[in-house]
PDB file of C-alpha atoms in Angstrom:
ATOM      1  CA  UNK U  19      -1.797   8.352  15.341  1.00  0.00           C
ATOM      2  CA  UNK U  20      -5.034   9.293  14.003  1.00  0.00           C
ATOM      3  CA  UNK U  21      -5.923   8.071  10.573  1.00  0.00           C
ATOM      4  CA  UNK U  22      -7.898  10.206   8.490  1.00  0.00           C
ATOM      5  CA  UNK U  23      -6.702   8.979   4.988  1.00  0.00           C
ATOM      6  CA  UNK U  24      -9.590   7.284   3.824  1.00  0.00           C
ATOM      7  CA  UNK U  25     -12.364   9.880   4.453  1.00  0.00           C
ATOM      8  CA  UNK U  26      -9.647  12.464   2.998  1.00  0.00           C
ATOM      9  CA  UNK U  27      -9.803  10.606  -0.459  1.00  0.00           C
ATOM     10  CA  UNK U  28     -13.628   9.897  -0.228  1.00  0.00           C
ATOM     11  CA  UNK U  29     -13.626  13.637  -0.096  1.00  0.00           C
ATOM     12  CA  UNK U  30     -11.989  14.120  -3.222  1.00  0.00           C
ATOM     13  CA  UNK U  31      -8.184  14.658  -2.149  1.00  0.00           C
ATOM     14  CA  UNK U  32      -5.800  13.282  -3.745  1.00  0.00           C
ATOM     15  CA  UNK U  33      -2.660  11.580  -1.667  1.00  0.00           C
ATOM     16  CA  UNK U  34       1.075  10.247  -1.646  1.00  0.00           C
ATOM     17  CA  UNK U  35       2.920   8.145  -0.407  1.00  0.00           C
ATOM     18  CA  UNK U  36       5.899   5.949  -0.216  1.00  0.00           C
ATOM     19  CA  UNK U  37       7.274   2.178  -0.234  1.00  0.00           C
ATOM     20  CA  UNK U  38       9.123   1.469   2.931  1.00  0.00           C
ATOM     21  CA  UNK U  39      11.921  -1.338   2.089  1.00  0.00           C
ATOM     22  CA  UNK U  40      15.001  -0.797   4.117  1.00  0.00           C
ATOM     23  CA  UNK U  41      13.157  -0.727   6.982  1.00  0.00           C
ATOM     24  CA  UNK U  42      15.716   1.750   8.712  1.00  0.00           C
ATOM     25  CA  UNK U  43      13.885   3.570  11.407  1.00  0.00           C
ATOM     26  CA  UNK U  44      16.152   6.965  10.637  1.00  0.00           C
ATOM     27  CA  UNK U  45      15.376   6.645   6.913  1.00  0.00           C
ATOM     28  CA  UNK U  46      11.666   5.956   7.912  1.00  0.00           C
ATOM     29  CA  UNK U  47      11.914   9.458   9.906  1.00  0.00           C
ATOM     30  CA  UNK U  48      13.464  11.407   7.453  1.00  0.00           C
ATOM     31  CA  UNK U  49      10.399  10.377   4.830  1.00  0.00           C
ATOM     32  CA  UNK U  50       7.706  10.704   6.609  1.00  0.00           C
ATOM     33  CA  UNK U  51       9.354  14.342   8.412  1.00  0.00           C
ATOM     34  CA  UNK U  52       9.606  15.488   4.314  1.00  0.00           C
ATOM     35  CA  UNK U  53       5.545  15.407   4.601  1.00  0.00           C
ATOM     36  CA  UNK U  54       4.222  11.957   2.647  1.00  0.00           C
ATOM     37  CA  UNK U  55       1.380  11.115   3.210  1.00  0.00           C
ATOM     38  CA  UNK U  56       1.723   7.634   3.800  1.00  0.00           C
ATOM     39  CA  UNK U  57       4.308   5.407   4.206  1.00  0.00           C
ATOM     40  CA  UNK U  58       4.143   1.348   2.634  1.00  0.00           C
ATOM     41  CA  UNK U  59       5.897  -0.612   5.227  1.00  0.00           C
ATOM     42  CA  UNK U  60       6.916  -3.434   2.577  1.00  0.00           C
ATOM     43  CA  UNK U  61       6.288  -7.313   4.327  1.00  0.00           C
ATOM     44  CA  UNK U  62       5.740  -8.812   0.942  1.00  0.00           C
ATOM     45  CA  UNK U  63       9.114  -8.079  -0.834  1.00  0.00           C
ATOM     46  CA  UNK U  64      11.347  -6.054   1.604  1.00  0.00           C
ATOM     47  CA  UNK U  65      13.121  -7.774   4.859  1.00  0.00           C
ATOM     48  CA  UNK U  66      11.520  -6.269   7.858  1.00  0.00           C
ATOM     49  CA  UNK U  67       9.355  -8.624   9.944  1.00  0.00           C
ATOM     50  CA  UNK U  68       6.802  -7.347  12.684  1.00  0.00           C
ATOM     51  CA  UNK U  69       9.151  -5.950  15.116  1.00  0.00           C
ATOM     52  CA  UNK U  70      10.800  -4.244  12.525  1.00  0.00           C
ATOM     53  CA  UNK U  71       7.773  -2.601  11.571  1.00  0.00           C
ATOM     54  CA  UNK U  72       6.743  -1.478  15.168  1.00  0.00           C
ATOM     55  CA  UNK U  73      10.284   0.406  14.961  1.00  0.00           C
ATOM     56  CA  UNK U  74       9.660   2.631  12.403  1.00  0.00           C
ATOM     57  CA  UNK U  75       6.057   3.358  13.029  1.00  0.00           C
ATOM     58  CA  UNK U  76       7.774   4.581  16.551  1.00  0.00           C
ATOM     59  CA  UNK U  77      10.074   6.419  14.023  1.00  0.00           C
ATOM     60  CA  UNK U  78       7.122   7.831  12.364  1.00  0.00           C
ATOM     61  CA  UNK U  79       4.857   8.633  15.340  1.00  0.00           C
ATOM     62  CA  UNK U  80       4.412  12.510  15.521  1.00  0.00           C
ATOM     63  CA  UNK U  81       4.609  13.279  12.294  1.00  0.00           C
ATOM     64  CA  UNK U  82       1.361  13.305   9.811  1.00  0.00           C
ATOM     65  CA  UNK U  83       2.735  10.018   7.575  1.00  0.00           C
ATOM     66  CA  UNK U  84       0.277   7.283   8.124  1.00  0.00           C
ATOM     67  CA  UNK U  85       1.529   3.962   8.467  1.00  0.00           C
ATOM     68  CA  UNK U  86       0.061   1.007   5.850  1.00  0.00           C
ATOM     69  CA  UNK U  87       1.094  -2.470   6.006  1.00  0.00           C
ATOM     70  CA  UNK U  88       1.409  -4.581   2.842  1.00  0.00           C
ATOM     71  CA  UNK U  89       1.564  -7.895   3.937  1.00  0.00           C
ATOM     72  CA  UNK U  90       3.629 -10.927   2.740  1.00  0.00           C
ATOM     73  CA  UNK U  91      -0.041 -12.835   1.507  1.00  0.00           C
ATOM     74  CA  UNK U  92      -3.306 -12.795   2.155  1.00  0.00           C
ATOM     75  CA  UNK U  93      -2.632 -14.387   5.518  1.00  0.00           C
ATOM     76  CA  UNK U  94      -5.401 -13.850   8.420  1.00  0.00           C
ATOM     77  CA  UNK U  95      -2.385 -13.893  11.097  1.00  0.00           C
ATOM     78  CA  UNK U  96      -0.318 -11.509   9.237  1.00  0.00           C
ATOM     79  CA  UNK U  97      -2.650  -8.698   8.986  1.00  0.00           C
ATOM     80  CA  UNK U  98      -3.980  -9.636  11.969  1.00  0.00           C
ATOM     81  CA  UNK U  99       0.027  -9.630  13.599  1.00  0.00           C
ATOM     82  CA  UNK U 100       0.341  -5.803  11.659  1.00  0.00           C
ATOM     83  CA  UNK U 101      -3.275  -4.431  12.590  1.00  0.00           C
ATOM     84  CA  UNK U 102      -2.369  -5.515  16.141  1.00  0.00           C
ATOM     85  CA  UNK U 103       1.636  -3.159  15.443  1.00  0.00           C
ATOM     86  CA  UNK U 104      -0.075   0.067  14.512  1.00  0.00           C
ATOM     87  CA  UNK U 105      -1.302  -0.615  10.983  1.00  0.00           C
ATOM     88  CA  UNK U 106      -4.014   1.627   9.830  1.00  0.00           C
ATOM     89  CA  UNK U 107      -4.423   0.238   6.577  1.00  0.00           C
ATOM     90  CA  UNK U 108      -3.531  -3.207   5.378  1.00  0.00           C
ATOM     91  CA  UNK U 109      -2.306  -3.750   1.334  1.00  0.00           C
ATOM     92  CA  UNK U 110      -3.045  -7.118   0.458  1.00  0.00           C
ATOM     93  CA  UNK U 111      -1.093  -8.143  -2.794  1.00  0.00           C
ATOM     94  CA  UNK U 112      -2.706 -10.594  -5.670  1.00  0.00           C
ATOM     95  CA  UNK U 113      -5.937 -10.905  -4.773  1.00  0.00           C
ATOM     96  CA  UNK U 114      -7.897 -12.665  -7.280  1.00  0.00           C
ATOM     97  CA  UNK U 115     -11.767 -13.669  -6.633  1.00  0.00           C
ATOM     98  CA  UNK U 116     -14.467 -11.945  -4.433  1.00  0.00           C
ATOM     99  CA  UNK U 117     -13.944 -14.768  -2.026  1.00  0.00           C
ATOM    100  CA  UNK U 118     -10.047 -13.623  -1.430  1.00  0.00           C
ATOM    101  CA  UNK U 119     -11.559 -10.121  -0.841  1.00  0.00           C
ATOM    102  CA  UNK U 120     -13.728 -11.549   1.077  1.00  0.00           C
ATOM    103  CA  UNK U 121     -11.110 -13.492   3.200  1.00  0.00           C
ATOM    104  CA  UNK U 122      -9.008 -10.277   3.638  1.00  0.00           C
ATOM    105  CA  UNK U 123     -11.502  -7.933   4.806  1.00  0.00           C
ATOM    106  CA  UNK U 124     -12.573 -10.752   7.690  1.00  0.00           C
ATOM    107  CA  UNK U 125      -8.997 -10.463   8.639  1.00  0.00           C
ATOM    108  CA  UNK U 126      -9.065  -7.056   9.169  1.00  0.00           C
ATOM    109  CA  UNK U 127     -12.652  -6.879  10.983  1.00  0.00           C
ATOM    110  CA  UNK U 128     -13.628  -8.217  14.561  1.00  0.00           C
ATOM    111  CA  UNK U 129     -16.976 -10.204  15.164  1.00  0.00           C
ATOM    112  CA  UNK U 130     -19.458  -9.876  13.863  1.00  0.00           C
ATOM    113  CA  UNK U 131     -18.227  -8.836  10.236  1.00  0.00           C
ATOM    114  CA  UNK U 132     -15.013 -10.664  10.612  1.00  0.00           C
ATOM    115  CA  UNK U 133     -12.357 -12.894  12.327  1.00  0.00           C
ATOM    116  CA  UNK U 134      -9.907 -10.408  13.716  1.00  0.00           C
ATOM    117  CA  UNK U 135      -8.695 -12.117  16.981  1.00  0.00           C
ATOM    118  CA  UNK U 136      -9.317  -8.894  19.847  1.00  0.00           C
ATOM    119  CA  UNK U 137      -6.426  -8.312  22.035  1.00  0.00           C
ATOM    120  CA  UNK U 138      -6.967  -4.328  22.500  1.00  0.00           C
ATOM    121  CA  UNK U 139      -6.124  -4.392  26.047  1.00  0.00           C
ATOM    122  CA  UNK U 140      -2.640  -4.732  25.707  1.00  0.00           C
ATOM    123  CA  UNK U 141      -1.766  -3.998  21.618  1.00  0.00           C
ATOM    124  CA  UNK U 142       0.604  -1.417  20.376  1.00  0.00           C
ATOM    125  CA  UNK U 143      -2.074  -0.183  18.494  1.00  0.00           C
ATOM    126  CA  UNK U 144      -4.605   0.725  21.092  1.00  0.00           C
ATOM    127  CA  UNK U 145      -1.750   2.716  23.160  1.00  0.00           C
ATOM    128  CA  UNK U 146      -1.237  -1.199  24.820  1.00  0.00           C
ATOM    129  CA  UNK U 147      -4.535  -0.984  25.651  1.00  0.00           C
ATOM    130  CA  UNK U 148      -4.553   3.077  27.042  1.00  0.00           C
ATOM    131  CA  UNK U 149      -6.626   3.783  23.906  1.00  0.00           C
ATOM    132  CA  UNK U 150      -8.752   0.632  23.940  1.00  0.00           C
ATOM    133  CA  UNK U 151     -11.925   1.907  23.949  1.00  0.00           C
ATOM    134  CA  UNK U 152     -11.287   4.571  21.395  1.00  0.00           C
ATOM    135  CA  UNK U 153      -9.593   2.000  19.219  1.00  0.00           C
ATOM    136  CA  UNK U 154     -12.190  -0.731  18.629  1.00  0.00           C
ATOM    137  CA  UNK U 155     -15.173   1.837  18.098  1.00  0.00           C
ATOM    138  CA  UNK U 156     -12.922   4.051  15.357  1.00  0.00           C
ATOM    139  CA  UNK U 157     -10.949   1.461  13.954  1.00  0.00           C
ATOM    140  CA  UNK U 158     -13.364  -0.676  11.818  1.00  0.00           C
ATOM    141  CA  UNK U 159     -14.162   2.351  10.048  1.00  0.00           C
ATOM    142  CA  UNK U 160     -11.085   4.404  10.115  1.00  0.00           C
ATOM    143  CA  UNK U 161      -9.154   1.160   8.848  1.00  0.00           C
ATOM    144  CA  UNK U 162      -7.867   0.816   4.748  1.00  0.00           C
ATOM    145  CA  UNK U 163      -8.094  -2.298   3.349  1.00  0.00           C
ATOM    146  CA  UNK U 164      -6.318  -1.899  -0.561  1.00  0.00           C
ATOM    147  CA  UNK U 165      -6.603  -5.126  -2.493  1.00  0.00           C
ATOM    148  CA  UNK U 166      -3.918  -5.438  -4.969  1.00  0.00           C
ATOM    149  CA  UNK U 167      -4.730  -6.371  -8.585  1.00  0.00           C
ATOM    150  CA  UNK U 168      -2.126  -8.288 -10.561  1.00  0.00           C
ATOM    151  CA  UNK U 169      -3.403 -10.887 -12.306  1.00  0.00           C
ATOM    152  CA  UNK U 170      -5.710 -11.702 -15.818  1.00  0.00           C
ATOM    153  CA  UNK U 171      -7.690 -13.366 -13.201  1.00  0.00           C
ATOM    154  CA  UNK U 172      -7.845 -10.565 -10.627  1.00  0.00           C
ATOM    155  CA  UNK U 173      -8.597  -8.265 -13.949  1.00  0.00           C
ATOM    156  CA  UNK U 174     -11.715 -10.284 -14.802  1.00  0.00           C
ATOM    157  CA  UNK U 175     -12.665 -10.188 -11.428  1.00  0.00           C
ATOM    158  CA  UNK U 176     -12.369  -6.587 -10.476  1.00  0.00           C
ATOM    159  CA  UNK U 177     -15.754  -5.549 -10.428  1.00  0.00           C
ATOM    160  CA  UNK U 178     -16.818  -8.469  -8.079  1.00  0.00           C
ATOM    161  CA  UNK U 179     -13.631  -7.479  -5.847  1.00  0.00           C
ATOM    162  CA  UNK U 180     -14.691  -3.643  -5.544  1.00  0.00           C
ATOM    163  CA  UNK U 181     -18.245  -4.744  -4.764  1.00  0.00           C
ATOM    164  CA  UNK U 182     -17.172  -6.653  -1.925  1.00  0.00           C
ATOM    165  CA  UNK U 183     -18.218  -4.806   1.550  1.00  0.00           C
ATOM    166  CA  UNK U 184     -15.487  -3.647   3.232  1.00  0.00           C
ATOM    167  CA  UNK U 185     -12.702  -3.689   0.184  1.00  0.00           C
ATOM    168  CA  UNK U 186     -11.675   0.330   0.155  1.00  0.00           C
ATOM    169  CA  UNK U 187      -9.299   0.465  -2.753  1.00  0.00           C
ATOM    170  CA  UNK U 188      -8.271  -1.270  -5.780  1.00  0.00           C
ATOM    171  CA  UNK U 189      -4.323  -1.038  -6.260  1.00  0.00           C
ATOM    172  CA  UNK U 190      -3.247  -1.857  -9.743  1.00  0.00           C
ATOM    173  CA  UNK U 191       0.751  -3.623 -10.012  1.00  0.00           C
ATOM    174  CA  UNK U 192       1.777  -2.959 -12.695  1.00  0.00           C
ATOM    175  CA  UNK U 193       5.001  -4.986 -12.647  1.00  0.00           C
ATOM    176  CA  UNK U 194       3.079  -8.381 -11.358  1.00  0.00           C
ATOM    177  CA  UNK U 195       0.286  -7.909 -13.587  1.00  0.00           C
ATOM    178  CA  UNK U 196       2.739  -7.012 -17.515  1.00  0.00           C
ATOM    179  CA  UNK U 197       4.929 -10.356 -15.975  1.00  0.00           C
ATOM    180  CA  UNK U 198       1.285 -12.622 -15.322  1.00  0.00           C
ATOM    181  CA  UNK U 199       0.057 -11.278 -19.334  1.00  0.00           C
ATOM    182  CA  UNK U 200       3.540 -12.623 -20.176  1.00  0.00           C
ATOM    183  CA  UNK U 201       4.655  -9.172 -21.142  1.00  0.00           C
ATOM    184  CA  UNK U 202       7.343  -9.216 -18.277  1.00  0.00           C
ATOM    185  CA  UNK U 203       9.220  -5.773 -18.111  1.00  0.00           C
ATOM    186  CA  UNK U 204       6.627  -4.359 -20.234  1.00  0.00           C
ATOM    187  CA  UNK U 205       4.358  -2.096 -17.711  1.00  0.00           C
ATOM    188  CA  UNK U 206       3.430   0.150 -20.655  1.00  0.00           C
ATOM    189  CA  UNK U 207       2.567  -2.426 -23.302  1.00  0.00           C
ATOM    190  CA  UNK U 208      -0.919  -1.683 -24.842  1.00  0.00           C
ATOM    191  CA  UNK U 209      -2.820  -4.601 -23.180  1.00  0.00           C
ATOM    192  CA  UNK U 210      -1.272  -3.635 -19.595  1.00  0.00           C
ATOM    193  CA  UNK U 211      -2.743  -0.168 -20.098  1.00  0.00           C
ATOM    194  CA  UNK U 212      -6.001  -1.792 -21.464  1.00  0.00           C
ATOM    195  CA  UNK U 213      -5.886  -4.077 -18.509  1.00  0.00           C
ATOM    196  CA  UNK U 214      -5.393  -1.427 -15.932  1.00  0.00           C
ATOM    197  CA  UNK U 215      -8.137   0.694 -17.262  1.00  0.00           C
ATOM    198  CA  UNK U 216     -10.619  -1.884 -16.995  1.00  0.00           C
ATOM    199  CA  UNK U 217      -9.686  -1.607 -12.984  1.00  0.00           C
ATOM    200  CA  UNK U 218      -9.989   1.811 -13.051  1.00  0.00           C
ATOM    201  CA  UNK U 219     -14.089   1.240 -14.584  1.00  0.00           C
ATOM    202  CA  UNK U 220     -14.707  -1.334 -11.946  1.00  0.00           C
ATOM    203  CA  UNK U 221     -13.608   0.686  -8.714  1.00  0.00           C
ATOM    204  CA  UNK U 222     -15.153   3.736 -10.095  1.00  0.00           C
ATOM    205  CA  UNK U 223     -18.500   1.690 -10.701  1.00  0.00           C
ATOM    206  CA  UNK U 224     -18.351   0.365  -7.493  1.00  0.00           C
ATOM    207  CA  UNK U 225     -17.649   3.607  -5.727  1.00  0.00           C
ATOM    208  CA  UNK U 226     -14.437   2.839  -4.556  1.00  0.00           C
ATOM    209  CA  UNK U 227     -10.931   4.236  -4.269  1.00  0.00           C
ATOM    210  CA  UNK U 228      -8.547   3.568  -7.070  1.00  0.00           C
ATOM    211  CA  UNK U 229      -4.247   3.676  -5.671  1.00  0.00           C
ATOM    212  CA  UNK U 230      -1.519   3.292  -8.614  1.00  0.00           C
ATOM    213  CA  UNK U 231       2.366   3.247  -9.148  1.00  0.00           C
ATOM    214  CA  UNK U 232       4.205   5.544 -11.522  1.00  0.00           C
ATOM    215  CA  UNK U 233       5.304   4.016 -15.067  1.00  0.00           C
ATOM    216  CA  UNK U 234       7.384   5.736 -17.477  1.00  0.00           C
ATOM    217  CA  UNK U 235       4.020   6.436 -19.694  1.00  0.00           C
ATOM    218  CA  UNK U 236       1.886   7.325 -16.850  1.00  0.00           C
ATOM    219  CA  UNK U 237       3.846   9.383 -14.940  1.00  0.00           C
ATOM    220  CA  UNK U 238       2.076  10.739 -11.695  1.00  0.00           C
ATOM    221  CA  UNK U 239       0.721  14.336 -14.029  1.00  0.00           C
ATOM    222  CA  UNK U 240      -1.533  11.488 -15.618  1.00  0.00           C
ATOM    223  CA  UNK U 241      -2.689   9.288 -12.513  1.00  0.00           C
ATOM    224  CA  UNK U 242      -3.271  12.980 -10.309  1.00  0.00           C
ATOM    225  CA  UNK U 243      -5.292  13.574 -14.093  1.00  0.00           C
ATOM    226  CA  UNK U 244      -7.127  10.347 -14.214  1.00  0.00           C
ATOM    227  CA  UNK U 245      -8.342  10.294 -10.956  1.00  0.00           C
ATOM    228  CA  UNK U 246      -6.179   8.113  -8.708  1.00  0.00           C
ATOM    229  CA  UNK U 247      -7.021   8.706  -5.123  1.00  0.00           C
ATOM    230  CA  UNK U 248      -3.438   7.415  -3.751  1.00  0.00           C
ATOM    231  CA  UNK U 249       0.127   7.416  -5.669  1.00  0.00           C
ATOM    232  CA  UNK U 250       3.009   5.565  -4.046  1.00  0.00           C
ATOM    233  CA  UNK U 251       5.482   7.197  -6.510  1.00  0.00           C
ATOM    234  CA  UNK U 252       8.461   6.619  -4.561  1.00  0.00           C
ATOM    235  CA  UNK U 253      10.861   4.168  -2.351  1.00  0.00           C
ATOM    236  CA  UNK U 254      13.062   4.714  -0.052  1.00  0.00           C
ATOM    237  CA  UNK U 255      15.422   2.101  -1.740  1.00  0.00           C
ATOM    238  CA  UNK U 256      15.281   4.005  -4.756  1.00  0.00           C
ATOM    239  CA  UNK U 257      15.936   7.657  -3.849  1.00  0.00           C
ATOM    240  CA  UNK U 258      18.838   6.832  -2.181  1.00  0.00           C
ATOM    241  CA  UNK U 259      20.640   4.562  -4.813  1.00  0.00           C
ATOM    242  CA  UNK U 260      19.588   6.739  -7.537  1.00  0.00           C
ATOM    243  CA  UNK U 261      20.391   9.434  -5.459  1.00  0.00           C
ATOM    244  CA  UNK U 262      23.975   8.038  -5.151  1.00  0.00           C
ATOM    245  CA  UNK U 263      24.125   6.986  -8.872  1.00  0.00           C
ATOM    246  CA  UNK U 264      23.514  10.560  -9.951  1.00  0.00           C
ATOM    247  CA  UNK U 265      26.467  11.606  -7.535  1.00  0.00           C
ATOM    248  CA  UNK U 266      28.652   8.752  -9.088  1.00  0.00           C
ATOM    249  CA  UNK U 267      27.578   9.758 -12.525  1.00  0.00           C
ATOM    250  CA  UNK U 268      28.344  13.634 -12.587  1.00  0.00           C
ATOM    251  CA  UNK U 269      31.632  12.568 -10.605  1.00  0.00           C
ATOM    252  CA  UNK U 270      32.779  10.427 -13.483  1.00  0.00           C
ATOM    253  CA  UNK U 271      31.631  12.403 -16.111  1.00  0.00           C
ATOM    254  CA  UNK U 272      33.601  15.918 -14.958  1.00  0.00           C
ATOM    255  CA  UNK U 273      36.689  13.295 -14.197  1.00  0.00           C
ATOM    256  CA  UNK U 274      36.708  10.708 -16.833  1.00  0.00           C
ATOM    257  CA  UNK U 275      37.304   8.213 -13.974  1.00  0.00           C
ATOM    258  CA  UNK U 276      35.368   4.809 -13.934  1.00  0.00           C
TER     259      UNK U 276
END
């Protein structure tokens, strides 16, 4: 399953993709078959655990979605654990200081740059080990490694976290970061949007990619305009019970029933 996302957006394209929560391997088909880019398999706030994650990258495989990995925490075994699946990018959430960018990207990286324990002879993600050659002299630079940004602190510290070697993208989130300014609920407010931008300067200054989630005031017609190389705009959650709320809705409204 060939990545090529990152040298796509490097090259100017911009890309989608989607949050992966229910962790249904069908539902995981039937996205990635409708042509996203990339699919979010969801560790830090949906249910699935490793296995369930090797399931629908199977579910996946053939098709051109890349699979990403955000993990629970900036945890050396877990992205190791989804690296080692079939990951070929790893979303770390809250990531605050250089060092923690620092600490993410040695997950990710074998010796000499990094920590990454090396098990290619027998991992998923070397073909269990069919692939192993290939694998360990693509994947260092093939790999994604997004650092989420959702704190004052990780705000301050953006530029330092883009200029660390081996951090690819900056991902603002937008719900963690209103909720830290004590503005919970309010992903629009003024001093998110001022908050967000300053991201935006430090990625840019640093040469690095820039990924965002749609708000109600910027909508993904503003992101594709401001530059954002990658836009998870949807979930799988969400299409399907808004989906089933719009049934519901023109239902009751043609019937009067509740």
């Amino acid at each position: 399953m060939a990545n090529n996302l990152k040298s796509r957006m490097h090259n100017g394209e911009q890309l989608l993709g989607f949050w992966l929560e229910l962790f249904s391997p069908m539902a995981a088909e039937v996205m990635a078959e409708a042509g996203y880019n990339c699919a979010m398999l969801d560790m830090e706030h949906g249910p699935g655990g490793f296995l369930d994650c090797i399931s629908v990258m199977q579910a996946m495989k053939g098709t051109d979605c890349v699979p990403l990995v955000r993990v629970p925490w900036n945890d050396h075994v877990a992205i190791k654990r989804s690296l080692d699946a079939g990951a070929r990018g790893i979303m770390v959430p809250s990531v605050d200081s250089a060092e923690q960018a620092h600490q993410a990207v040695a997950a990710c990286r074998y010796a000499p740059g990094g920590r990454r324990g090396n098990a290619a002879s027998i991992i998923r993600a070397s073909g269990y080990g069919v692939n192993a050659a290939e694998y360990l002299n693509t994947i260092q630079d093939e790999l994604l490694v997004i650092c989420q940004i959702e704190t004052r602190k990780a705000v301050e510290s953006a530029a330092a976290i883009a200029d660390v070697e081996g951090v690819d993208m900056l991902f603002v989130g937008p719900s963690d970061l209103s909720t830290e300014m004590g503005l919970i609920g309010q992903v629009d407010h003024p001093q998110v949007h001022e908050a967000i931008a300053k991201v935006e300067a430090a990625a840019k200054s640093a040469g690095k990619l820039i990924g965002h989630i749609p708000t109600p005031k910027r909508p993904v017609k503003l992101l594709v305009e401001s530059g954002a190389s990658l836009i998870l705009t949807d979930a799988d959650v969400a299409l399907l019970r808004n989906g089933a709320r719009n049934s519901i809705e023109a239902f009751r409204s043609l019937t009067g029933t509740k």
